[in-house]
Every structure is written in C-alpha cells, then in structure tokens.
C-alpha cells in the first residue's frame, strides 16, 4: 500500500517519463497540505496538482480518484499499514506497552504531528473522509491486530485497543488537554500500556 | 451553567419581554444546526438568529459573543456540567462502570447522538472551537473528577479517564468503527469500566 513511499532511486529507473521521481512524494505532500487546509470537500485534484507543480493528469495517473488519493494521503502521515506488523511481531504479552510507546514516539516528532493533526481534523469534519479513514483503520490496523490475536473475541479486543489509542491521540495531540498533552511519554506508557495489554490478552469481563 | 435549559414555564414568568420563553431553546437548537452544518468559522449569529426566527440582538442579549454561544451550544448536547457531579456522587470504587454506562446510555439516544456528532465534527475541524471545547471539558469534567479524587496524581488520573472516554465516543459514534459501533452497551461497560476504574483509583505504574 505505501508504494508511493518507495525509494526515489527505484522509481527513477522504473518510470523515466510521466514526471520526475519526486513527483509522487510532492503530490502526497501537496495533498496533505490541501486536505488539511480545505478539508475533504474543499480540496481539488487541480489545486493539489498546482501545489505540487505537476499536471492534474499525473495525479490521476499515480493515484486514481480523489478518494484513492485521500486514502494514500492519510496512510502516508499516519503510516499504519507499515507500522502495525512491527508492533505485533514480538511477544504478545508485552505488546500493550510497545503499541502505546510506538504511537507516542511517532507522534512526538513535531513535523509528523503537525501533518497528522491537520489530516485528522480534516477527516473528522466530513462524513465521506471519515468513512475512508475507517476503511483504512479497519483493514490495516484493527484487522491486523485481530488476525494476530485469533480467538472468537479477536475483533472485540482489537476494537477496544483502538478506542484507547484513538482517545490517547485525540486528547494529547488534537485537543491538547493540558495534563495529557504535557505528560512524559514514559508516564503514559506506564499508565496506558496495561490497558492495551488487558484488551489484547487479559480478562474482559462477562463474555458477550 | 446550563441556565438556558431551565424549564420554559419558569422562564416564561421571569422574562415577559425580550422574546417568548422558547426563544432561548430555539436559539440553542439553531446554533447546534448551524455550527454543525457550517463549522465554527462558517456559522454567524445572524444566520443562527434567522434559523431560530428571532432578532440577532436577542441572541446577543441571551448569549453574549459567538464564543459564549458556542460554549453554551456544546454544553447543551454534551451536558457535562450537569452530568458529571451525579456520576461522581456515589462510591468512587464503582464509579468506573457508572461513568462508562452513563456516557453510553446518553449517547444511545438517536436525536442526542445526531446532534452530538454534528457538534463534535464541527469542533474538531477548527482550532478556535477546539480550544473552547477544551476549556469546557477541562473545567467541567476533568476538573470535577480531579477535585473528587484529590491526591497528588488527581489531574493525571482525570486525564487518563478522559483519554478512554473520548476514545470510546470517537470510535463508537463519530468513526463508527464496526465492532465498537455495534457492541451492546453491557459488553462495553464490562470491558471498559475496569479501565476507567483503574485510572480513578487503581495502580498506574511507576509514579511520575
């Protein structure tokens, strides 16, 4: 899925025409800026192309429809398709803290955070873009967690993990609620890690 | 704070002039619709007044500035100022489940949910309205929880509760992530209640 993040050297050899190697990344950057500034409804392929300094036809050629481009755009800064398998690769009994730490450490980077928050604001404001995000998160994040867990309640567990991680991201990075926004990463990992761990492998109360 | 929700009969006697008794509620309803449809930036006092069938001066008279009206508007559907003291009134050792159940049962009402989601979408899309929401939530929700908890880590505990409750609301009602959106209330209370309880009164890992 993150094909647009392929090293530019490979792309340069593979695609001598139709724009230079950096065009793809410039388009994604432009799309992040444009969707972030104008929301899903307000952003146009034409404006994104202009911002990236390419022809609109090239945007369609690389990314297809506006929906496809939007999905690539939210995948680029949030990077779930790339990150999740790594987080789940090790021992499942310690994955809770690992997941919380990974999310926080990724989002602590100011440039990443600025981009991610702009995209999250734009997504949540609009029903259509919300459903594109939900498709991506269900498939690439919750689906992968559920696959790793197996068992009859795997989907329920994955959704509970999602509820805590989303809440952490929204309160710390979007709302910037004072004590949550300023807490050191280690404190949050210590407090929230056990929650995610219980959702992954612990008792959940009466079975559904 | 929820003075605008006073029974209309009292209001009718107290305020014979300056608009009929229902004007206040009609203005809040109109503001919910207008902020929900156009976001914080797009909504105007003039349009809200027109939608409510009153003069713009009456809106200013009742609610002051656009910021004040917005705060009253998000307080009305979300109702935290009214709800939180009740949730915290009983035994603190069982408050976790009570808080989760209260939030879910309130939001299960379709009319409440439609209104609440529209407002949440509008709020999160905009930095100014986000900061108004954060002020309300910090003061009326997290501040009250921290007051009830006392102790040196009361604010940290309240923020953690906030992170899980916000995540629950966003995944179930705004994103409508499939397994979370369709799970019965009792299942979520059973699974998430212990998380909130631990954040209120349990061990949080190494102290900050």
Coordinates of C-alpha atoms in Angstrom, one line a residue:
Chain A
X1 CA 0.0 0.0 0.0
X2 CA 2.7 2.6 0.8
X3 CA 4.0 2.2 -2.7
X4 CA 4.3 6.0 -3.1
X5 CA 7.0 5.9 -0.4
X6 CA 9.2 3.7 -2.5
X7 CA 12.8 4.9 -2.6
X8 CA 13.1 7.5 -5.4
X9 CA 16.1 5.8 -7.0
X10 CA 14.0 2.7 -7.9
X11 CA 11.2 4.9 -9.1
X12 CA 13.5 6.9 -11.2
X13 CA 14.7 3.9 -13.1
X14 CA 11.3 2.4 -13.5
X15 CA 9.5 5.4 -14.7
X16 CA 11.6 7.6 -16.9
X17 CA 8.6 9.5 -18.2
X18 CA 5.5 11.0 -16.6
X19 CA 7.2 13.2 -14.1
X20 CA 10.4 13.1 -12.1
X21 CA 10.9 10.6 -9.2
X22 CA 9.9 13.2 -6.6
X23 CA 6.6 13.9 -8.1
X24 CA 4.8 11.2 -6.2
X25 CA 6.0 12.4 -2.9
X26 CA 5.4 16.1 -3.8
X27 CA 1.8 15.1 -4.7
X28 CA 1.3 13.4 -1.3
X29 CA 2.8 16.4 0.5
X30 CA 0.6 18.8 -1.5
X31 CA -2.4 16.6 -0.8
X32 CA -1.7 16.6 2.9
X33 CA -1.5 20.4 2.9
X34 CA -4.6 20.8 0.7
X35 CA -6.8 18.3 2.5
X36 CA -5.6 19.7 5.8
X37 CA -6.3 23.3 4.8
X38 CA -9.6 22.9 2.9
X39 CA -11.0 19.6 4.2
X40 CA -12.1 16.7 2.0
X41 CA -14.9 18.7 0.3
X42 CA -12.8 21.8 -0.4
X43 CA -9.7 20.1 -1.8
X44 CA -9.5 19.5 -5.5
X45 CA -7.1 17.4 -7.7
X46 CA -6.4 20.5 -9.7
X47 CA -5.3 22.5 -6.6
X48 CA -3.2 19.6 -5.3
X49 CA -1.6 19.3 -8.7
X50 CA -0.9 23.0 -8.9
X51 CA 0.6 23.0 -5.4
X52 CA 2.9 20.0 -6.3
X53 CA 3.9 21.7 -9.6
X54 CA 2.6 18.9 -11.8
X55 CA -0.2 18.3 -14.2
X56 CA -3.6 17.1 -12.8
X57 CA -3.4 14.2 -15.2
X58 CA -0.3 13.0 -13.5
X59 CA -2.1 13.0 -10.1
X60 CA -4.9 10.8 -11.6
X61 CA -2.2 8.6 -13.3
X62 CA -0.5 7.9 -10.0
X63 CA -3.4 7.9 -7.6
X64 CA -6.6 7.4 -9.4
X65 CA -9.6 9.2 -7.9
X66 CA -9.8 11.8 -5.2
X67 CA -10.9 9.0 -2.8
X68 CA -7.8 7.0 -3.7
X69 CA -5.5 9.9 -3.3
X70 CA -7.1 10.8 0.1
X71 CA -6.5 7.2 1.3
X72 CA -2.9 7.4 0.2
X73 CA -2.6 10.7 1.9
X74 CA -3.9 9.6 5.3
X75 CA -1.8 6.5 5.1
X76 CA 1.4 8.5 4.5
X77 CA 1.4 10.5 7.7
X78 CA -0.3 8.0 9.9
X79 CA 1.6 5.1 8.4
X80 CA -0.5 2.3 10.0
X81 CA 0.0 -0.1 7.1
X82 CA 3.7 0.0 7.7
X83 CA 3.8 0.2 11.5
X84 CA 1.3 -2.3 12.8
X85 CA 3.0 -5.6 11.7
X86 CA 6.2 -4.5 13.5
X87 CA 4.3 -3.7 16.7
X88 CA 2.7 -7.1 16.7
X89 CA 5.7 -9.1 15.7
X90 CA 7.2 -9.7 19.1
X91 CA 5.7 -11.3 22.3
X92 CA 2.0 -10.6 22.5
X93 CA 2.3 -10.5 26.3
X94 CA 4.3 -7.3 26.1
X95 CA 2.6 -5.8 23.1
X96 CA 0.5 -3.3 25.1
X97 CA 3.3 -1.1 26.2
X98 CA 5.0 -1.5 22.8
X99 CA 2.0 -0.2 20.9
X100 CA 1.5 2.8 23.2
X101 CA 5.2 3.7 23.0
X102 CA 5.3 3.3 19.3
X103 CA 2.3 5.6 18.7
X104 CA 3.6 8.2 21.1
X105 CA 7.2 8.2 19.8
X106 CA 6.0 8.6 16.3
X107 CA 3.7 11.5 17.1
X108 CA 6.2 13.3 19.2
X109 CA 8.1 14.4 16.1
X110 CA 6.8 17.9 15.5
X111 CA 6.6 17.8 11.7
X112 CA 4.8 14.4 11.8
X113 CA 2.4 15.7 14.4
X114 CA 1.6 18.9 12.6
X115 CA 0.8 16.9 9.5
X116 CA -1.1 14.2 11.3
X117 CA -3.3 16.6 13.3
X118 CA -4.2 18.7 10.2
X119 CA -5.2 15.5 8.5
X120 CA -7.2 14.2 11.5
X121 CA -9.1 17.5 11.7
X122 CA -10.0 17.4 8.1
X123 CA -11.0 13.8 8.2
X124 CA -13.3 14.0 11.2
X125 CA -15.1 17.1 9.9
X126 CA -16.5 15.2 7.0
X127 CA -18.6 12.1 6.7
X128 CA -17.1 10.9 3.4
X129 CA -13.5 11.3 4.5
X130 CA -14.4 9.7 7.9
X131 CA -15.5 6.6 6.1
X132 CA -12.3 6.4 4.1
X133 CA -10.3 6.6 7.3
X134 CA -12.5 4.0 8.9
X135 CA -11.8 1.7 5.9
X136 CA -8.1 2.1 6.2
X137 CA -8.0 1.7 10.0
X138 CA -10.3 -1.3 10.0
X139 CA -8.3 -3.1 7.3
X140 CA -4.8 -2.1 8.1
X141 CA -4.8 -1.7 11.9
X142 CA -7.7 -3.4 13.6
X143 CA -7.9 -6.2 11.1
X144 CA -4.2 -7.0 11.6
X145 CA -4.5 -6.9 15.3
X146 CA -7.5 -9.3 15.2
X147 CA -5.6 -11.6 12.8
X148 CA -2.7 -11.8 15.3
X149 CA -5.0 -12.4 18.2
X150 CA -7.2 -15.1 16.7
X151 CA -9.9 -16.4 19.0
X152 CA -13.6 -15.7 19.0
X153 CA -13.3 -12.3 20.6
X154 CA -10.4 -11.1 18.5
X155 CA -12.3 -8.3 16.8
X156 CA -13.8 -7.1 20.0
X157 CA -10.3 -6.9 21.5
X158 CA -8.9 -5.1 18.6
X159 CA -11.7 -2.5 18.7
X160 CA -11.1 -1.9 22.4
X161 CA -7.4 -1.3 21.7
X162 CA -8.5 1.1 19.0
X163 CA -10.7 3.0 21.4
X164 CA -7.9 3.7 23.9
X165 CA -5.3 4.5 21.2
X166 CA -7.6 6.9 19.4
X167 CA -8.6 8.5 22.7
X168 CA -4.9 9.0 23.5
X169 CA -4.2 10.6 20.2
X170 CA -7.2 12.9 20.2
X171 CA -6.7 14.1 23.8
X172 CA -2.9 14.5 23.6
X173 CA -2.4 15.8 20.0
X174 CA -5.7 17.2 18.7
X175 CA -7.4 18.6 21.8
X176 CA -4.2 19.0 23.7
X177 CA -5.9 18.6 27.0
X178 CA -3.4 20.1 29.4
X179 CA -2.3 17.2 31.7
X180 CA -2.4 14.6 28.9
X181 CA -0.6 16.9 26.4
X182 CA 2.3 17.6 28.7
X183 CA 2.8 14.2 30.3
X184 CA 6.2 12.5 29.6
X185 CA 5.9 9.5 27.2
X186 CA 7.1 7.1 29.9
X187 CA 4.3 8.1 32.3
X188 CA 1.7 7.5 29.6
X189 CA 3.2 4.2 28.6
X190 CA 3.2 3.1 32.2
X191 CA -0.4 4.1 32.8
X192 CA -2.0 3.2 29.4
X193 CA 0.2 0.2 28.4
X194 CA -1.6 -2.2 30.9
X195 CA -5.0 -1.1 29.5
X196 CA -4.0 -2.0 26.0
X197 CA -2.4 -5.2 27.3
X198 CA -5.6 -6.2 29.0
X199 CA -7.6 -5.5 25.9
X200 CA -5.2 -7.7 23.9
X201 CA -4.8 -10.7 26.2
X202 CA -6.5 -10.1 29.6
X203 CA -9.9 -10.7 31.1
X204 CA -12.6 -8.5 29.5
X205 CA -15.5 -9.1 31.9
X206 CA -18.5 -11.2 31.1
X207 CA -18.2 -12.6 27.6
X208 CA -20.6 -11.2 25.0
Chain B
X1 CA -24.1 26.9 33.6
X2 CA -27.0 25.1 31.8
X3 CA -29.3 28.0 32.6
X4 CA -30.6 28.0 29.1
X5 CA -32.1 24.6 29.8
X6 CA -34.3 25.9 32.6
X7 CA -37.9 24.8 32.3
X8 CA -39.7 27.1 30.0
X9 CA -42.5 27.8 32.4
X10 CA -40.2 29.4 34.9
X11 CA -38.6 31.4 32.2
X12 CA -41.9 32.5 30.8
X13 CA -42.8 34.1 34.1
X14 CA -39.4 35.6 34.7
X15 CA -38.9 37.2 31.3
X16 CA -42.2 38.5 29.9
X17 CA -40.4 40.6 27.3
X18 CA -37.4 40.1 25.0
X19 CA -38.7 37.0 23.2
X20 CA -41.0 34.2 24.2
X21 CA -40.0 31.5 26.6
X22 CA -39.0 29.1 23.9
X23 CA -36.6 31.5 22.2
X24 CA -33.6 30.5 24.2
X25 CA -34.0 26.9 23.4
X26 CA -34.8 27.6 19.8
X27 CA -31.6 29.6 19.6
X28 CA -29.5 26.8 21.0
X29 CA -31.2 24.3 18.6
X30 CA -30.5 26.7 15.7
X31 CA -26.9 27.1 16.9
X32 CA -26.4 23.4 17.0
X33 CA -27.7 23.0 13.5
X34 CA -25.7 26.0 12.2
X35 CA -22.4 25.2 13.9
X36 CA -22.9 21.5 12.9
X37 CA -23.5 22.4 9.2
X38 CA -21.0 25.3 8.7
X39 CA -18.4 24.7 11.4
X40 CA -17.3 27.4 13.9
X41 CA -15.9 29.7 11.2
X42 CA -18.9 29.5 8.9
X43 CA -21.7 30.0 11.4
X44 CA -22.8 33.5 12.1
X45 CA -25.0 35.0 14.8
X46 CA -27.2 36.4 12.0
X47 CA -27.8 33.0 10.4
X48 CA -28.5 31.4 13.8
X49 CA -31.0 34.2 14.6
X50 CA -32.7 33.7 11.3
X51 CA -32.9 30.0 11.7
X52 CA -34.4 30.5 15.2
X53 CA -36.8 33.1 14.0
X54 CA -35.5 35.8 16.3
X55 CA -33.6 39.0 16.0
X56 CA -29.8 38.9 16.2
X57 CA -29.9 41.3 19.0
X58 CA -31.8 38.8 21.1
X59 CA -29.1 36.2 20.5
X60 CA -26.5 38.6 21.8
X61 CA -28.7 39.6 24.7
X62 CA -29.1 36.0 25.9
X63 CA -25.7 34.5 25.0
X64 CA -23.2 37.4 24.5
X65 CA -20.5 36.7 21.9
X66 CA -20.2 34.0 19.3
X67 CA -17.7 32.2 21.6
X68 CA -20.2 32.3 24.5
X69 CA -23.0 31.0 22.3
X70 CA -20.7 28.2 21.1
X71 CA -19.8 27.2 24.6
X72 CA -23.5 27.1 25.6
X73 CA -24.1 25.1 22.4
X74 CA -21.6 22.4 23.1
X75 CA -22.6 22.3 26.7
X76 CA -26.3 21.7 25.8
X77 CA -25.9 18.4 23.8
X78 CA -22.9 17.1 25.7
X79 CA -24.3 18.2 29.0
X80 CA -21.1 17.6 31.0
X81 CA -21.7 20.4 33.5
X82 CA -24.9 18.7 34.6
X83 CA -23.9 15.1 34.3
X84 CA -20.5 14.8 36.0
X85 CA -21.4 15.6 39.6
X86 CA -24.0 12.8 39.5
X87 CA -21.6 10.3 38.1
X88 CA -19.1 11.0 40.9
X89 CA -21.6 11.3 43.7
X90 CA -21.7 7.7 44.7
X91 CA -18.9 5.2 45.8
X92 CA -15.7 6.0 44.0
X93 CA -14.8 2.3 43.9
X94 CA -17.6 1.6 41.5
X95 CA -17.5 4.9 39.5
X96 CA -15.7 3.4 36.5
X97 CA -18.6 1.3 35.3
X98 CA -21.0 4.1 36.2
X99 CA -19.2 6.7 34.1
X100 CA -18.9 4.4 31.1
X101 CA -22.6 3.4 31.3
X102 CA -23.8 6.9 31.7
X103 CA -21.9 8.2 28.7
X104 CA -23.1 5.3 26.5
X105 CA -26.7 5.5 27.6
X106 CA -26.9 9.2 27.0
X107 CA -25.4 8.8 23.5
X108 CA -27.6 5.9 22.5
X109 CA -30.5 8.3 22.1
X110 CA -30.5 8.8 18.3
X111 CA -31.5 12.5 18.5
X112 CA -28.9 13.2 21.1
X113 CA -26.3 11.3 19.1
X114 CA -27.0 13.1 15.8
X115 CA -26.7 16.5 17.5
X116 CA -23.6 15.5 19.5
X117 CA -21.8 14.0 16.5
X118 CA -22.5 17.1 14.3
X119 CA -21.1 19.3 17.0
X120 CA -18.1 17.1 17.6
X121 CA -17.2 17.1 13.9
X122 CA -17.5 20.9 13.8
X123 CA -15.4 21.4 16.9
X124 CA -12.5 19.2 15.9
X125 CA -12.3 20.7 12.5
X126 CA -11.3 24.1 13.9
X127 CA -8.6 25.2 16.2
X128 CA -10.6 28.0 17.8
X129 CA -13.7 25.9 18.6
X130 CA -11.4 23.1 19.8
X131 CA -9.9 25.4 22.4
X132 CA -13.5 26.3 23.6
X133 CA -14.3 22.7 23.9
X134 CA -11.1 22.0 25.8
X135 CA -11.9 24.8 28.2
X136 CA -15.3 23.4 28.9
X137 CA -14.1 19.8 29.3
X138 CA -11.1 20.8 31.5
X139 CA -13.2 22.9 33.8
X140 CA -16.5 20.9 34.0
X141 CA -15.4 17.4 33.5
X142 CA -11.7 16.7 34.2
X143 CA -11.5 19.4 36.9
X144 CA -14.5 18.0 38.7
X145 CA -13.1 14.4 38.5
X146 CA -9.8 15.7 39.8
X147 CA -11.5 17.6 42.7
X148 CA -13.3 14.4 43.7
X149 CA -10.1 12.3 43.6
X150 CA -7.8 14.7 45.5
X151 CA -4.3 13.4 45.9
X152 CA -1.1 14.4 44.0
X153 CA -1.9 12.5 40.9
X154 CA -5.6 13.5 40.7
X155 CA -5.1 15.5 37.4
X156 CA -3.2 12.7 35.8
X157 CA -5.9 10.2 36.7
X158 CA -8.7 12.5 35.4
X159 CA -6.8 13.0 32.1
X160 CA -6.5 9.2 31.7
X161 CA -10.2 8.8 32.2
X162 CA -10.7 11.4 29.6
X163 CA -8.5 9.6 27.1
X164 CA -10.5 6.4 27.3
X165 CA -13.9 8.1 27.3
X166 CA -13.1 10.3 24.4
X167 CA -11.7 7.3 22.5
X168 CA -14.9 5.4 23.2
X169 CA -17.1 8.3 21.9
X170 CA -15.0 8.9 18.8
X171 CA -14.7 5.3 17.8
X172 CA -18.3 4.3 18.5
X173 CA -20.2 7.5 17.5
X174 CA -18.1 9.6 15.2
X175 CA -16.0 7.0 13.3
X176 CA -18.5 4.2 13.9
X177 CA -15.7 1.6 13.7
X178 CA -17.7 -1.6 13.1
X179 CA -17.2 -3.8 16.1
X180 CA -17.2 -0.9 18.5
X181 CA -20.2 0.8 17.0
X182 CA -22.4 -2.3 17.1
X183 CA -21.4 -3.8 20.5
X184 CA -24.1 -3.9 23.2
X185 CA -23.8 -1.3 26.0
X186 CA -23.3 -4.0 28.6
X187 CA -20.3 -5.5 26.8
X188 CA -18.6 -2.2 26.6
X189 CA -19.3 -1.4 30.2
X190 CA -17.9 -4.8 31.2
X191 CA -14.7 -4.3 29.2
X192 CA -14.0 -0.6 29.6
X193 CA -15.4 0.0 33.1
X194 CA -12.4 -1.6 34.7
X195 CA -10.0 0.6 32.7
X196 CA -11.8 3.7 33.9
X197 CA -11.8 2.3 37.4
X198 CA -8.1 1.7 37.4
X199 CA -7.5 5.2 36.1
X200 CA -9.6 6.6 39.0
X201 CA -8.4 4.5 41.9
X202 CA -6.0 1.7 40.8
X203 CA -2.2 1.4 40.4
X204 CA -0.9 3.5 37.5
X205 CA 2.6 2.1 37.1
X206 CA 5.7 3.9 38.2
X207 CA 4.7 7.3 39.7
X208 CA 5.6 10.3 37.6

